[in-house]
Short mmCIF file of C-alpha atoms and ligand atoms in Angstrom, two decimals:
data_model
loop_
_atom_site.label_atom_id
_atom_site.label_comp_id
_atom_site.label_asym_id
_atom_site.label_seq_id
_atom_site.Cartn_x
_atom_site.Cartn_y
_atom_site.Cartn_z
CA MET A 1 -1.60 22.05 -16.21
CA ASP A 2 0.16 23.92 -19.01
CA ASP A 3 3.13 24.83 -16.87
CA TRP A 4 3.56 21.33 -15.41
CA SER A 5 6.65 19.28 -16.12
CA PRO A 6 8.18 16.30 -14.30
CA SER A 7 10.53 18.78 -12.61
CA SER A 8 8.07 21.61 -11.83
CA TRP A 9 7.81 20.33 -8.24
CA GLN A 10 11.29 21.81 -7.75
CA THR A 11 9.82 25.31 -7.65
CA LYS A 12 7.69 24.42 -4.58
CA PRO A 13 8.56 23.63 -0.97
CA ALA A 14 9.26 19.90 -0.59
CA ALA A 15 8.72 18.56 2.92
CA GLN A 16 10.36 15.40 4.26
CA GLN A 17 13.34 15.35 1.89
CA PRO A 18 16.57 13.76 3.18
CA GLU A 19 19.69 15.81 3.68
CA TRP A 20 21.81 14.34 0.91
CA PRO A 21 25.50 14.85 1.63
CA ASP A 22 26.34 16.35 -1.75
CA GLU A 23 24.46 17.45 -4.87
CA ALA A 24 26.90 15.83 -7.31
CA THR A 25 26.46 12.26 -6.04
CA LEU A 26 22.70 12.74 -5.94
CA GLU A 27 22.65 14.10 -9.50
CA SER A 28 24.80 11.24 -10.72
CA ALA A 29 22.48 8.63 -9.13
CA LEU A 30 19.37 10.29 -10.54
CA GLY A 31 21.04 10.64 -13.95
CA GLU A 32 21.67 6.89 -13.97
CA ILE A 33 18.05 6.14 -13.04
CA ARG A 34 16.78 8.44 -15.79
CA GLU A 35 18.49 6.16 -18.33
CA LEU A 36 17.02 2.95 -16.92
CA PRO A 37 13.83 1.31 -18.20
CA PRO A 38 10.42 1.97 -16.64
CA LEU A 39 9.09 -0.54 -14.11
CA VAL A 40 5.45 -0.36 -15.11
CA PHE A 41 3.61 0.60 -18.26
CA ALA A 42 1.05 3.28 -18.85
CA GLY A 43 -1.56 0.80 -20.05
CA GLU A 44 -1.34 -1.07 -16.74
CA ALA A 45 -1.79 2.15 -14.79
CA ARG A 46 -4.89 2.91 -16.89
CA GLN A 47 -6.25 -0.55 -16.09
CA LEU A 48 -5.79 0.10 -12.39
CA ARG A 49 -7.47 3.45 -12.75
CA ALA A 50 -10.54 1.74 -14.24
CA ALA A 51 -10.51 -0.83 -11.42
CA LEU A 52 -10.34 1.94 -8.81
CA ALA A 53 -13.27 3.66 -10.49
CA ARG A 54 -15.27 0.45 -10.08
CA ALA A 55 -14.27 0.28 -6.40
CA GLY A 56 -15.48 3.86 -5.98
CA GLU A 57 -18.89 2.75 -7.25
CA GLY A 58 -19.13 -0.37 -5.07
CA GLN A 59 -18.48 -2.78 -7.96
CA ALA A 60 -15.10 -3.89 -6.59
CA PHE A 61 -13.11 -3.68 -3.35
CA VAL A 62 -9.51 -2.56 -2.94
CA LEU A 63 -7.00 -4.54 -0.90
CA GLN A 64 -3.82 -2.45 -0.67
CA ALA A 65 -1.29 -4.08 1.60
CA GLY A 66 2.33 -4.74 2.41
CA ASP A 67 5.23 -3.58 4.53
CA CYS A 68 5.39 -0.15 6.09
CA ALA A 69 8.94 -0.03 4.75
CA GLU A 70 10.46 -2.65 2.47
CA ALA A 71 13.94 -3.79 3.43
CA PHE A 72 17.02 -4.26 1.25
CA GLY A 73 17.78 -7.44 3.18
CA ASP A 74 14.34 -9.01 2.74
CA PHE A 75 14.62 -9.88 -0.88
CA SER A 76 14.60 -13.64 -1.44
CA ALA A 77 12.23 -15.33 -3.87
CA ASP A 78 10.61 -17.08 -0.90
CA ALA A 79 10.00 -13.80 0.92
CA ILE A 80 8.34 -12.25 -2.13
CA ARG A 81 6.28 -15.37 -2.78
CA ASP A 82 5.11 -15.40 0.85
CA LYS A 83 4.09 -11.73 0.67
CA LEU A 84 1.95 -12.62 -2.31
CA LYS A 85 0.49 -15.66 -0.57
CA ILE A 86 -1.12 -13.71 2.23
CA ILE A 87 -2.56 -11.10 -0.13
CA LEU A 88 -3.94 -13.82 -2.42
CA GLN A 89 -5.45 -15.60 0.59
CA MET A 90 -7.07 -12.42 1.84
CA ALA A 91 -8.38 -11.66 -1.62
CA VAL A 92 -9.98 -15.10 -1.84
CA VAL A 93 -11.64 -14.62 1.53
CA LEU A 94 -12.93 -11.17 0.54
CA THR A 95 -14.10 -12.24 -2.91
CA TYR A 96 -15.82 -15.29 -1.51
CA GLY A 97 -17.39 -13.41 1.38
CA ALA A 98 -18.49 -10.33 -0.51
CA GLY A 99 -19.01 -11.64 -4.02
CA LEU A 100 -17.00 -8.68 -5.30
CA PRO A 101 -13.83 -8.60 -7.36
CA VAL A 102 -10.85 -7.55 -5.27
CA VAL A 103 -8.36 -5.02 -6.66
CA LYS A 104 -5.00 -6.23 -5.36
CA ILE A 105 -2.36 -3.56 -4.80
CA GLY A 106 0.89 -4.20 -2.94
CA ARG A 107 2.86 -1.73 -0.89
CA ILE A 108 5.73 -3.42 -2.65
CA ALA A 109 8.43 -3.08 -5.31
CA GLY A 110 9.27 0.52 -4.36
CA GLN A 111 8.10 1.24 -0.80
CA PHE A 112 11.57 2.26 0.37
CA ALA A 113 11.15 5.85 1.63
CA LYS A 114 9.57 7.02 4.87
CA PRO A 115 8.33 10.37 6.15
CA ARG A 116 9.24 10.86 9.81
CA SER A 117 7.64 12.87 12.59
CA SER A 118 11.08 14.09 13.66
CA PRO A 119 14.19 14.63 11.49
CA ASN A 120 16.36 13.28 14.31
CA GLU A 121 16.18 10.38 16.70
CA GLN A 122 17.49 10.52 20.23
CA VAL A 123 18.70 7.46 22.12
CA GLY A 124 20.08 8.26 25.54
CA ASP A 125 22.21 11.36 25.02
CA ARG A 126 23.02 10.58 21.39
CA GLU A 127 21.15 12.15 18.52
CA LEU A 128 21.29 10.98 14.89
CA PRO A 129 19.30 11.63 11.72
CA SER A 130 16.12 9.52 11.65
CA PHE A 131 15.86 6.39 9.56
CA ARG A 132 14.12 7.41 6.32
CA GLY A 133 13.78 4.08 4.53
CA HIS A 134 16.35 1.95 2.76
CA ALA A 135 16.31 4.19 -0.33
CA VAL A 136 17.95 6.82 1.91
CA ASN A 137 19.81 5.32 4.87
CA ASP A 138 19.97 2.32 7.19
CA ALA A 139 18.00 1.73 10.37
CA ALA A 140 20.98 0.88 12.62
CA PHE A 141 21.59 3.59 15.23
CA ASP A 142 25.02 4.52 14.01
CA PRO A 143 26.29 7.70 12.33
CA ASP A 144 27.52 5.90 9.20
CA ALA A 145 24.32 3.92 8.81
CA ARG A 146 22.16 7.00 9.19
CA ARG A 147 24.02 9.06 6.60
CA ALA A 148 21.85 9.55 3.50
CA ASP A 149 23.48 7.84 0.53
CA PRO A 150 22.16 8.59 -3.00
CA LYS A 151 23.56 5.28 -4.30
CA ARG A 152 20.77 3.66 -2.32
CA LEU A 153 18.30 5.12 -4.83
CA ILE A 154 19.87 2.99 -7.55
CA ARG A 155 19.70 -0.08 -5.35
CA ALA A 156 16.05 0.68 -4.57
CA TYR A 157 15.36 0.84 -8.31
CA HIS A 158 17.04 -2.52 -8.97
CA GLN A 159 15.40 -4.26 -6.04
CA SER A 160 12.02 -2.90 -7.15
CA THR A 161 12.61 -4.18 -10.68
CA ALA A 162 13.60 -7.65 -9.54
CA THR A 163 10.70 -7.80 -7.09
CA LEU A 164 8.22 -6.78 -9.74
CA ASN A 165 9.70 -9.27 -12.17
CA LEU A 166 9.08 -12.07 -9.69
CA ILE A 167 5.60 -10.79 -8.90
CA ARG A 168 4.75 -10.86 -12.59
CA ALA A 169 6.06 -14.44 -12.84
CA PHE A 170 4.15 -15.59 -9.77
CA THR A 171 0.86 -13.91 -10.69
CA LYS A 172 0.84 -14.83 -14.38
CA GLY A 173 2.84 -18.04 -14.37
CA GLY A 174 0.72 -20.48 -12.40
CA PHE A 175 1.31 -19.70 -8.73
CA ALA A 176 -1.82 -17.54 -8.47
CA ASP A 177 -3.91 -20.24 -10.19
CA LEU A 178 -7.05 -20.99 -8.17
CA ASN A 179 -5.99 -24.65 -8.27
CA GLN A 180 -3.10 -23.62 -6.00
CA ILE A 181 -5.41 -22.17 -3.37
CA HIS A 182 -4.38 -24.70 -0.69
CA THR A 183 -0.69 -24.02 -1.12
CA TRP A 184 -1.12 -20.36 -0.15
CA ASN A 185 -1.99 -21.44 3.39
CA GLN A 186 1.41 -21.44 5.12
CA GLU A 187 1.97 -24.13 7.71
CA PHE A 188 1.95 -21.89 10.76
CA VAL A 189 -1.29 -20.29 9.58
CA ALA A 190 -2.98 -23.56 8.58
CA SER A 191 -2.93 -24.81 12.17
CA SER A 192 -4.70 -21.70 13.52
CA SER A 193 -8.48 -21.30 13.61
CA GLN A 194 -8.18 -18.69 10.83
CA GLY A 195 -6.19 -21.14 8.72
CA ARG A 196 -8.80 -23.85 9.22
CA ARG A 197 -11.57 -21.45 8.30
CA TYR A 198 -9.64 -20.59 5.14
CA GLU A 199 -9.33 -24.29 4.28
CA VAL A 200 -13.12 -24.64 4.43
CA ILE A 201 -13.50 -21.89 1.81
CA ALA A 202 -10.68 -23.34 -0.27
CA ARG A 203 -12.41 -26.73 -0.34
CA GLU A 204 -15.71 -25.14 -1.29
CA ILE A 205 -14.00 -23.36 -4.19
CA ASP A 206 -12.44 -26.70 -5.26
CA ARG A 207 -15.85 -28.29 -5.24
CA ALA A 208 -17.39 -25.47 -7.25
CA MET A 209 -14.63 -25.80 -9.85
CA ARG A 210 -15.08 -29.58 -10.05
CA PHE A 211 -18.81 -29.06 -10.42
CA MET A 212 -18.37 -26.62 -13.29
CA HIS A 213 -15.86 -28.96 -14.93
CA ALA A 214 -18.33 -31.85 -14.61
CA CYS A 215 -20.97 -29.68 -16.27
CA GLY A 216 -18.72 -29.51 -19.30
CA ILE A 217 -17.34 -26.01 -18.75
CA ASP A 218 -13.72 -25.87 -19.84
CA LEU A 219 -12.04 -24.02 -16.99
CA SER A 220 -8.56 -24.42 -18.37
CA THR A 221 -9.05 -21.71 -20.98
CA ASP A 222 -10.32 -18.91 -18.75
CA SER A 223 -7.28 -16.94 -17.67
CA LYS A 224 -9.20 -15.32 -14.79
CA LEU A 225 -9.02 -18.61 -12.89
CA HIS A 226 -5.31 -19.02 -13.45
CA GLU A 227 -3.82 -15.53 -13.25
CA VAL A 228 -4.37 -12.41 -11.19
CA ASP A 229 -3.81 -8.74 -11.85
CA PHE A 230 -1.54 -7.44 -9.13
CA TYR A 231 -0.55 -3.79 -8.95
CA THR A 232 2.28 -2.01 -7.16
CA SER A 233 2.20 1.18 -5.12
CA HIS A 234 4.34 3.29 -2.82
CA GLU A 235 4.45 6.73 -1.26
CA ALA A 236 5.83 9.23 -3.79
CA LEU A 237 8.13 10.83 -1.25
CA LEU A 238 11.55 11.21 -2.86
CA LEU A 239 10.57 13.45 -5.72
CA GLY A 240 13.93 13.33 -7.51
CA TYR A 241 13.58 9.55 -7.79
CA GLU A 242 9.97 9.76 -8.97
CA GLU A 243 10.87 12.45 -11.50
CA ALA A 244 13.66 10.26 -12.90
CA LEU A 245 11.15 7.49 -13.59
CA THR A 246 8.50 9.73 -15.11
CA ARG A 247 8.17 9.02 -18.81
CA ARG A 248 5.95 10.11 -21.67
CA ASP A 249 3.54 7.42 -22.84
CA SER A 250 4.10 6.84 -26.55
CA LEU A 251 0.42 6.07 -27.17
CA THR A 252 -1.18 9.10 -25.54
CA GLY A 253 1.67 11.54 -25.06
CA ASP A 254 0.77 11.77 -21.36
CA TRP A 255 3.27 11.64 -18.49
CA TYR A 256 3.29 8.58 -16.24
CA ASP A 257 5.39 7.93 -13.17
CA CYS A 258 6.60 4.47 -14.17
CA SER A 259 8.04 3.58 -10.73
CA ALA A 260 4.68 2.02 -9.70
CA HIS A 261 1.09 1.74 -10.88
CA LEU A 262 -0.29 3.85 -8.04
CA LEU A 263 1.51 6.59 -6.14
CA TRP A 264 0.25 8.19 -2.99
CA VAL A 265 1.03 11.34 -1.08
CA GLY A 266 1.32 11.00 2.70
CA GLU A 267 -0.42 12.77 5.54
CA ARG A 268 2.69 14.90 6.13
CA THR A 269 3.24 15.98 2.53
CA ARG A 270 -0.26 16.60 1.16
CA ASP A 271 -0.02 20.42 1.21
CA PRO A 272 -1.95 21.53 -1.93
CA ASP A 273 0.73 24.18 -2.54
CA GLY A 274 3.66 21.88 -1.85
CA ALA A 275 6.01 19.97 -4.13
CA HIS A 276 4.47 16.52 -3.66
CA VAL A 277 1.01 17.58 -4.75
CA GLU A 278 2.51 19.52 -7.65
CA PHE A 279 4.29 16.39 -8.84
CA LEU A 280 1.27 14.10 -8.55
CA ALA A 281 -0.97 16.66 -10.27
CA GLY A 282 0.74 16.15 -13.62
CA ILE A 283 1.19 12.39 -13.83
CA LYS A 284 -1.66 10.36 -15.28
CA ASN A 285 -1.36 7.37 -12.92
CA PRO A 286 -4.15 6.76 -10.49
CA ILE A 287 -3.08 8.56 -7.33
CA ALA A 288 -4.05 8.50 -3.67
CA CYS A 289 -3.80 10.87 -0.77
CA LYS A 290 -3.71 9.99 2.94
CA VAL A 291 -6.21 11.92 5.02
CA GLY A 292 -5.82 12.27 8.78
CA PRO A 293 -8.26 13.44 11.47
CA ALA A 294 -7.30 17.11 11.18
CA ALA A 295 -8.27 17.34 7.50
CA THR A 296 -11.15 19.72 6.73
CA PRO A 297 -13.66 19.59 3.88
CA GLY A 298 -11.85 22.66 2.49
CA ASP A 299 -8.53 20.76 2.48
CA LEU A 300 -10.09 17.96 0.46
CA GLU A 301 -11.74 20.35 -1.95
CA ALA A 302 -8.38 22.05 -2.56
CA LEU A 303 -6.74 18.66 -3.16
CA CYS A 304 -9.47 17.64 -5.60
CA GLU A 305 -9.00 20.91 -7.51
CA ARG A 306 -5.26 20.30 -7.79
CA LEU A 307 -5.20 16.55 -8.29
CA ASP A 308 -8.43 15.78 -10.11
CA PRO A 309 -9.77 18.97 -11.73
CA ASP A 310 -11.76 16.97 -14.28
CA ASN A 311 -13.41 14.85 -11.58
CA GLU A 312 -12.58 11.56 -13.25
CA ALA A 313 -13.61 8.36 -11.48
CA GLY A 314 -10.58 6.26 -10.51
CA ARG A 315 -8.13 9.15 -10.69
CA LEU A 316 -8.12 10.07 -6.98
CA THR A 317 -8.42 7.84 -3.94
CA PHE A 318 -8.61 9.23 -0.44
CA ILE A 319 -7.08 6.92 2.16
CA ALA A 320 -8.65 7.85 5.49
CA ARG A 321 -6.35 7.18 8.48
CA MET A 322 -8.25 8.69 11.37
CA GLY A 323 -7.70 6.40 14.35
CA ALA A 324 -10.40 4.32 16.02
CA GLU A 325 -11.28 7.07 18.45
CA ARG A 326 -11.55 9.90 15.98
CA ILE A 327 -13.03 8.40 12.84
CA GLU A 328 -16.63 8.74 13.93
CA GLY A 329 -16.23 12.51 14.33
CA SER A 330 -13.71 13.20 11.56
CA LEU A 331 -14.80 11.15 8.56
CA PRO A 332 -18.52 11.98 8.04
CA PRO A 333 -18.01 15.72 7.29
CA LEU A 334 -15.45 14.78 4.64
CA LEU A 335 -17.73 12.17 3.07
CA GLN A 336 -20.56 14.70 3.03
CA ALA A 337 -18.40 17.37 1.42
CA MET A 338 -17.24 15.07 -1.37
CA ARG A 339 -20.73 13.67 -1.91
CA ASN A 340 -22.34 17.12 -2.01
CA ALA A 341 -19.72 18.36 -4.44
CA GLY A 342 -20.44 15.37 -6.71
CA ARG A 343 -16.80 14.26 -6.47
CA HIS A 344 -16.01 10.82 -7.93
CA VAL A 345 -13.36 9.89 -5.39
CA THR A 346 -12.68 6.37 -4.16
CA TRP A 347 -12.59 5.97 -0.36
CA VAL A 348 -10.19 3.51 1.26
CA CYS A 349 -9.67 2.92 4.99
CA ASP A 350 -6.16 2.80 6.48
CA PRO A 351 -6.87 1.57 10.01
CA MET A 352 -3.17 1.38 10.87
CA HIS A 353 -1.62 4.84 11.04
CA GLY A 354 -4.10 6.46 13.42
CA ASN A 355 -3.74 3.60 15.90
CA THR A 356 -0.02 3.39 16.61
CA PHE A 357 1.27 3.66 20.17
CA THR A 358 4.29 2.64 22.21
CA SER A 359 3.65 -0.39 24.41
CA GLY A 360 4.59 -0.55 28.09
CA SER A 361 7.43 -2.82 26.96
CA GLY A 362 8.74 -0.07 24.65
CA TYR A 363 7.62 -1.38 21.23
CA LYS A 364 5.78 0.65 18.63
CA THR A 365 2.60 -1.37 18.23
CA ARG A 366 -1.09 -1.44 17.35
CA ASN A 367 -4.07 -3.24 18.83
CA PHE A 368 -5.89 -5.57 16.47
CA ASP A 369 -9.13 -4.47 18.11
CA ASP A 370 -8.47 -0.78 17.33
CA ILE A 371 -7.76 -1.68 13.72
CA LEU A 372 -11.02 -3.57 13.45
CA THR A 373 -12.95 -0.85 15.28
CA GLU A 374 -11.72 1.76 12.80
CA ILE A 375 -12.72 -0.38 9.82
CA LYS A 376 -16.17 -0.97 11.27
CA ALA A 377 -16.62 2.76 11.88
CA PHE A 378 -15.50 3.41 8.29
CA PHE A 379 -18.29 1.13 7.01
CA VAL A 380 -20.86 2.70 9.34
CA ALA A 381 -19.93 6.24 8.24
CA HIS A 382 -20.33 5.32 4.57
CA GLN A 383 -23.62 3.61 5.22
CA GLN A 384 -24.92 6.68 7.00
CA GLU A 385 -23.75 9.10 4.32
CA GLY A 386 -24.82 6.97 1.37
CA THR A 387 -21.23 6.79 0.11
CA VAL A 388 -19.13 3.76 -0.81
CA PRO A 389 -16.47 2.05 1.34
CA GLY A 390 -14.06 1.20 -1.46
CA GLY A 391 -11.31 -0.75 0.25
CA VAL A 392 -8.71 -1.17 2.95
CA HIS A 393 -5.04 -0.18 3.17
CA LEU A 394 -3.01 -2.37 5.54
CA GLU A 395 0.51 -2.90 6.84
CA LEU A 396 1.09 -6.63 7.05
CA THR A 397 3.54 -9.42 6.44
CA SER A 398 3.29 -13.11 5.75
CA ASP A 399 5.69 -13.91 8.57
CA ALA A 400 4.69 -15.04 12.05
CA VAL A 401 5.87 -11.76 13.58
CA THR A 402 4.68 -10.39 16.92
CA GLU A 403 4.24 -6.69 16.20
CA CYS A 404 0.50 -6.05 16.73
CA ILE A 405 -1.35 -6.99 19.91
CA ASP A 406 -4.32 -9.38 19.97
CA SER A 407 -5.47 -12.34 22.08
CA GLU A 408 -2.30 -14.26 21.21
CA VAL A 409 0.29 -11.47 21.08
CA THR A 410 0.49 -9.53 24.31
CA ASN A 411 2.43 -6.56 25.61
CA GLU A 412 4.89 -9.09 27.07
CA THR A 413 5.27 -11.24 23.94
CA LEU A 414 5.84 -8.42 21.41
CA GLU A 415 9.55 -9.07 21.84
CA VAL A 416 9.34 -12.72 20.69
CA ASP A 417 9.55 -11.91 16.98
CA TYR A 418 9.43 -8.16 16.52
CA GLN A 419 11.09 -7.32 13.20
CA ALA A 420 9.40 -4.14 11.97
CA LEU A 421 11.77 -1.72 10.31
CA CYS A 422 9.28 1.09 10.72
CA ASP A 423 5.62 0.54 11.71
CA PRO A 424 4.21 -2.67 13.26
CA ARG A 425 2.55 -5.06 10.83
CA LEU A 426 -0.22 -7.63 11.13
CA ASN A 427 1.13 -11.17 10.85
CA ALA A 428 -0.42 -13.66 8.42
CA ARG A 429 -2.87 -15.07 10.96
CA GLN A 430 -4.03 -11.61 12.03
CA SER A 431 -4.30 -10.54 8.38
CA LEU A 432 -6.50 -13.52 7.58
CA GLU A 433 -8.70 -12.81 10.58
CA LEU A 434 -9.11 -9.24 9.38
CA ALA A 435 -10.06 -10.45 5.89
CA PHE A 436 -12.82 -12.63 7.38
CA GLN A 437 -14.14 -9.71 9.40
CA VAL A 438 -14.06 -7.29 6.47
CA GLY A 439 -15.73 -9.93 4.28
CA GLU A 440 -18.58 -10.02 6.79
CA LEU A 441 -18.86 -6.23 6.83
CA LEU A 442 -19.12 -6.27 3.06
CA GLN A 443 -22.02 -8.69 3.21
CA THR A 444 -24.19 -6.56 5.47
C1 PEP B 1 2.60 5.03 5.75
O1 PEP B 1 1.68 4.71 4.99
O2 PEP B 1 3.51 4.26 6.10
C2 PEP B 1 2.58 6.41 6.32
C3 PEP B 1 3.68 7.00 6.76
O3 PEP B 1 1.35 6.92 6.35
P1 PEP B 1 0.78 8.38 6.71
O4 PEP B 1 1.28 9.31 5.65
O5 PEP B 1 -0.71 8.16 6.63
O6 PEP B 1 1.22 8.73 8.09
CO1 CO B 2 3.56 2.94 8.12
#
């Protein structure tokens, strides 16, 4: 890594970069970001790395979840609190069901840039640049909205900072206290069967805490019952932005990308000789790489060589996103290859991105059943190969949206509350249902 620097990615081909209108405005925005403080600290990234190592060994389970694309308009304290609520609820269900600590990572506080399958979008006979996330342009189908604007990078930075600030307050300042467990159940969820099932667990946890208190154990002093560690993550797509937030850790002298605790490279940008992999290779954060059904054992070996040459547990997570129909054929050869090579990678299942389709009514959607089928197949594959299912990676929201199809949201009712800016998300009820199901898989 001798020739690595935060800017060495610039010598390699970078896929999926926006067409910025002019270099000078881009440079001025990036220059401003370079002067701004880091969002996260190296020590926190090292903590997450250790937690991911434990997940890779079956001693913990990763719950990585949030929006496909965060929105500049969705930024109120209530919205951020509600996003936390559903993740905290799911974590309780998983911890209670599986008896394992849950490593909580949000797709939040920086998930503002999207890779696209086509650089342009056609509607009728009009063609415009695709929406690439609010750090680049706006989703409205309008030439002005779709123009890439570097000033958006600065806004993305500030929104990420404020979001993370609130997350830190909520997770360390009392809201994530286990005594608050009932208040995480939002009204519209509480009335569903999933919400009622959650309440049963919440009451059992209350009783256990009262029991321990009655035994003379002072629960008020153990911070683990009153605070949670919550980490941030996003796709490291806009390399200029990531470079601007890459700083040298004063303790170790190592480089960290301080825009988030964990950065991942997407299915479309994971070329071992490309700019994205070059960038991730030199930062010391824990990193992840999406892996689709076309990936070969050789592809993964090349990525390991580039991204984790020292084979350090917790450094590299592979996020498999195969699709319900393909996982059974595609995943086992990859698990075998990594196992046989003695690679300490952590395996996480993204059951969302291989299961997207356009509904008869014209909405981009996913079937809850496909999502669950892929997760089940992920567990089966690991069981058969003697490897460890380390976690799940989900697109979800705390709102009562109708974006994914199940017994209550149909092809016809997708339109009732479809808000997705990019990919369809599970709503809070669906997310909770999934947590119960994954909790059961972890018990078997
Ligand atoms: C995503 O996570 O939103 C995404 C675009 O994923 P992938 O790179 O797996 O397609
Ligand atoms: Co997505």
